[in-house]
Backbone as CSV, one residue per row, in Angstrom:
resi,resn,N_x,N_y,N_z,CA_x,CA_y,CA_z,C_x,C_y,C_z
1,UNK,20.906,0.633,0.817,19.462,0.559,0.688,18.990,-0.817,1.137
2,UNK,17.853,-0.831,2.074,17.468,-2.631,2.442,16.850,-2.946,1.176
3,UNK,16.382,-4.225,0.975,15.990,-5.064,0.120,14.594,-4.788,0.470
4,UNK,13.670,-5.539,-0.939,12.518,-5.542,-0.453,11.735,-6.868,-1.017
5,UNK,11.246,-7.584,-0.033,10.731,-9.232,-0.589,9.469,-9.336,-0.524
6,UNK,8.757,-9.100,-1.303,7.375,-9.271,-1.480,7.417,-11.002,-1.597
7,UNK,6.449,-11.739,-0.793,5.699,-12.870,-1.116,4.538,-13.086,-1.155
8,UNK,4.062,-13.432,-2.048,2.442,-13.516,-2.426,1.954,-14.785,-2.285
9,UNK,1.266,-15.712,-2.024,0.474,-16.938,-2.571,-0.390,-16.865,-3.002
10,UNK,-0.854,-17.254,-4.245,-2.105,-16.963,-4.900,-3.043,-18.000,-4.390
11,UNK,-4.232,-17.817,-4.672,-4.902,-18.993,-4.242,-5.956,-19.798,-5.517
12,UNK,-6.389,-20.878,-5.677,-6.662,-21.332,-6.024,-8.213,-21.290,-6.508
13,UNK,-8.932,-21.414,-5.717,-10.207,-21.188,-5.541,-10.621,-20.372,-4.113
14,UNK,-11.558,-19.359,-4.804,-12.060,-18.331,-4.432,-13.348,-18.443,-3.328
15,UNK,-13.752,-18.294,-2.295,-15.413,-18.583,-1.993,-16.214,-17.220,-2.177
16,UNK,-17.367,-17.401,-2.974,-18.061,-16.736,-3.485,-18.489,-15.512,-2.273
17,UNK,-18.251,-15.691,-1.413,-19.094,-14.784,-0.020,-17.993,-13.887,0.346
18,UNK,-16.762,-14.277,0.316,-15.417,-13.575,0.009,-15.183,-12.784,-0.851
19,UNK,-15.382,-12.974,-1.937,-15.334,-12.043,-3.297,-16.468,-10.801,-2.838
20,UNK,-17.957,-11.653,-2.356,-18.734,-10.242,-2.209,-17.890,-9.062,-0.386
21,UNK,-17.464,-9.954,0.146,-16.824,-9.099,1.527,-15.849,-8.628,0.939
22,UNK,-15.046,-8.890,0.141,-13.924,-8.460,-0.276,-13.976,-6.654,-1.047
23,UNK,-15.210,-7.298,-1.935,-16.071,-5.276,-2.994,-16.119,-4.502,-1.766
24,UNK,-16.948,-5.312,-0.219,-16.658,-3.796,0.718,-16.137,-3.691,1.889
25,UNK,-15.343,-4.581,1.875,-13.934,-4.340,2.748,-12.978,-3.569,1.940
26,UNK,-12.849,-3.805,0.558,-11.626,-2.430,-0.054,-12.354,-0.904,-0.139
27,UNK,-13.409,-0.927,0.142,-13.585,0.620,0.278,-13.126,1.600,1.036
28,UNK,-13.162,0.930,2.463,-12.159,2.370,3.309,-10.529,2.001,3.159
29,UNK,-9.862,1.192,2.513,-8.618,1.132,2.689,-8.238,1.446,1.144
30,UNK,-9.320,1.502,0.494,-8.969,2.280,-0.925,-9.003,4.043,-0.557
31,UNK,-9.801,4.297,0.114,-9.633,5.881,0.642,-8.263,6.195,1.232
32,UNK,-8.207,5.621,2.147,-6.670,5.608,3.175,-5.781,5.500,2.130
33,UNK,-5.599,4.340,1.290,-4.904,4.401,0.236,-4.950,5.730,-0.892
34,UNK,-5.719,5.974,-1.149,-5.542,7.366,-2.096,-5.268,8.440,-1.408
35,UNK,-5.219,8.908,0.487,-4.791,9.894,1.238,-4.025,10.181,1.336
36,UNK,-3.211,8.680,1.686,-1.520,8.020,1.362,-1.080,8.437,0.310
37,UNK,-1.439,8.175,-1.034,-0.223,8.325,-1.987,-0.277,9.894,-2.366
38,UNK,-1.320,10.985,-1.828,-1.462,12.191,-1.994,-0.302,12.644,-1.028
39,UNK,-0.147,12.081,-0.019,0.993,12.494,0.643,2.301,12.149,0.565
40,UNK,2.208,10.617,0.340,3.436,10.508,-0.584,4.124,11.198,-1.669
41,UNK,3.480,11.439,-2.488,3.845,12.043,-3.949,4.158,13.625,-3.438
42,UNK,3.728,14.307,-2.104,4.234,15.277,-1.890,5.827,15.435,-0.686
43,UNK,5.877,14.045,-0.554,6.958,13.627,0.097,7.947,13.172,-1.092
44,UNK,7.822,13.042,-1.836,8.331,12.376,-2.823,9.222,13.343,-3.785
45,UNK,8.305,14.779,-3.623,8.840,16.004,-4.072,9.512,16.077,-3.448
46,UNK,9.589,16.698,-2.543,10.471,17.402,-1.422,11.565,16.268,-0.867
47,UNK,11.294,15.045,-1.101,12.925,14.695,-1.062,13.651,14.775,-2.446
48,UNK,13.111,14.867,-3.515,13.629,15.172,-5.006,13.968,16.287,-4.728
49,UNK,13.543,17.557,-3.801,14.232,19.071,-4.247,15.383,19.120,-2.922
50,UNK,14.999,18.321,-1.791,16.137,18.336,-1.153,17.652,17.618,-1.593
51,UNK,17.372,16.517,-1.888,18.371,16.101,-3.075,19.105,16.671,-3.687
52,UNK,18.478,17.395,-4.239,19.111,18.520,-5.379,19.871,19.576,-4.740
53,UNK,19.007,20.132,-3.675,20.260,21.162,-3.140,20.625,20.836,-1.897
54,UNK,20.573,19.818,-0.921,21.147,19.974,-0.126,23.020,18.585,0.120
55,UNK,21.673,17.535,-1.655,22.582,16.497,-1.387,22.794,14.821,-0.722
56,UNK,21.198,15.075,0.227,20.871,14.075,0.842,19.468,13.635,1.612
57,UNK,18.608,12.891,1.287,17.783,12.723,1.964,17.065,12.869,2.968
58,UNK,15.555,13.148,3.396,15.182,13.211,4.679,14.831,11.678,4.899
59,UNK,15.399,11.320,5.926,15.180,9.892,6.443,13.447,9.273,6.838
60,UNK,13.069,10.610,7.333,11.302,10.366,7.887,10.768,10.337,6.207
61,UNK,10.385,10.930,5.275,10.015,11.114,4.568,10.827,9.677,3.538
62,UNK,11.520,9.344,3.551,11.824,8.197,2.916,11.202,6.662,3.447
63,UNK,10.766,6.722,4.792,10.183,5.574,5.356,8.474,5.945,5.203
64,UNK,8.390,7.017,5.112,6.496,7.005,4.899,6.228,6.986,3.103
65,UNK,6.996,7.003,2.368,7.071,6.618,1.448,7.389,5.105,1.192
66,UNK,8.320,4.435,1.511,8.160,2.603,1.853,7.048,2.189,2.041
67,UNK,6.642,2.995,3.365,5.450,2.348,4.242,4.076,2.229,2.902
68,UNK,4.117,3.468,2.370,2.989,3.718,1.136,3.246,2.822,0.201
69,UNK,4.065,2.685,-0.270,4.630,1.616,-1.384,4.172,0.143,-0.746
70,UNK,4.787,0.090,0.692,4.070,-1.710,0.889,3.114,-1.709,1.372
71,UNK,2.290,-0.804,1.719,0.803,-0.763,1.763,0.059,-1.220,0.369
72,UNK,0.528,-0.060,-0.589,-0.282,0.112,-1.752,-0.054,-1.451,-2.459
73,UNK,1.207,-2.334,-2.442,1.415,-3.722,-2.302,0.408,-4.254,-1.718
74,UNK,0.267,-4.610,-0.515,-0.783,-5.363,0.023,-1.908,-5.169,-0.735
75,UNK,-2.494,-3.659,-0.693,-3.817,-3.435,-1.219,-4.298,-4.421,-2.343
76,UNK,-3.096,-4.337,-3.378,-3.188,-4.873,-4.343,-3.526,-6.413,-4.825
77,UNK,-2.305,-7.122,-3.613,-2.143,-8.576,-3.938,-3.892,-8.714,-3.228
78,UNK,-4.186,-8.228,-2.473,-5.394,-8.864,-1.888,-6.574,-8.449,-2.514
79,UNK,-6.592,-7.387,-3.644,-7.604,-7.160,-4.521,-7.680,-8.162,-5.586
80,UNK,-6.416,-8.813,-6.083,-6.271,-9.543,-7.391,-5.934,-11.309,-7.054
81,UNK,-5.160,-11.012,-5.918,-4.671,-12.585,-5.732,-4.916,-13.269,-4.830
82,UNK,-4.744,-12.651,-3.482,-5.079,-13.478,-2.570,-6.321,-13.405,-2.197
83,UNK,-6.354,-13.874,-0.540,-7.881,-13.853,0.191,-7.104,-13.232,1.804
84,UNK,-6.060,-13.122,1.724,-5.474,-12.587,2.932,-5.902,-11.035,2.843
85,UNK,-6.737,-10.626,3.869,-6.951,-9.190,4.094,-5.987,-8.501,5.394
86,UNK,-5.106,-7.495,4.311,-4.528,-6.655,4.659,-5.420,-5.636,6.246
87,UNK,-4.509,-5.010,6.803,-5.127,-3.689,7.684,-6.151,-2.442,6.805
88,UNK,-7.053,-2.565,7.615,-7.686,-1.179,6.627,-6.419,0.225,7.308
89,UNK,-5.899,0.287,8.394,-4.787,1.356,8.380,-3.278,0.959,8.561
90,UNK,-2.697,1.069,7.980,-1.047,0.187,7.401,-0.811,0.757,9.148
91,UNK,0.555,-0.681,9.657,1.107,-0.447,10.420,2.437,0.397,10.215
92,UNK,2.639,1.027,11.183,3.918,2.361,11.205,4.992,1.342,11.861
């Protein structure tokens, strides 16, 4: 399994005009983000039932699940910590 290294820098002080771009710049990548993990979580099944009976993973379906996971990462650190804005559509 690869590793996975999240680095964050938090920042210090905030500029007020940022905080307001920030409320609507996460709106379409909060959508994309909730499209994502609807598809994830159904990828997420179906490698849990392939698992089970066949024994082994689908490889595609294990990387669009990553990809969702360090998306939904970014989303995050840049809602709470940073000022670095993420892609409104995650790179593949």
């Amino acid at each position: 399994m690869d590793s996975v290294k999240v680095e964050i820098t938090p920042q210090e002080k905030a500029s007020r005009v940022e905080l307001v771009i920030r409320f609507f710049y996460m709106i379409p990548p909060f959508i994309v983000l909730m499209v994502l993990s609807i598809i994830a979580w159904v990828g997420i099944v179906i490698n849990f039932i392939t698992s089970l009976i066949l024994g082994k993973r689908i490889p595609g379906l294990s990387k669009f699940v990553a990809l969702y996971l360090a998306y939904s990462t970014e989303m995050m650190a840049y809602a709470y910590v940073t000022d670095e804005r993420p892609p409104i559509i995650p790179k593949m």
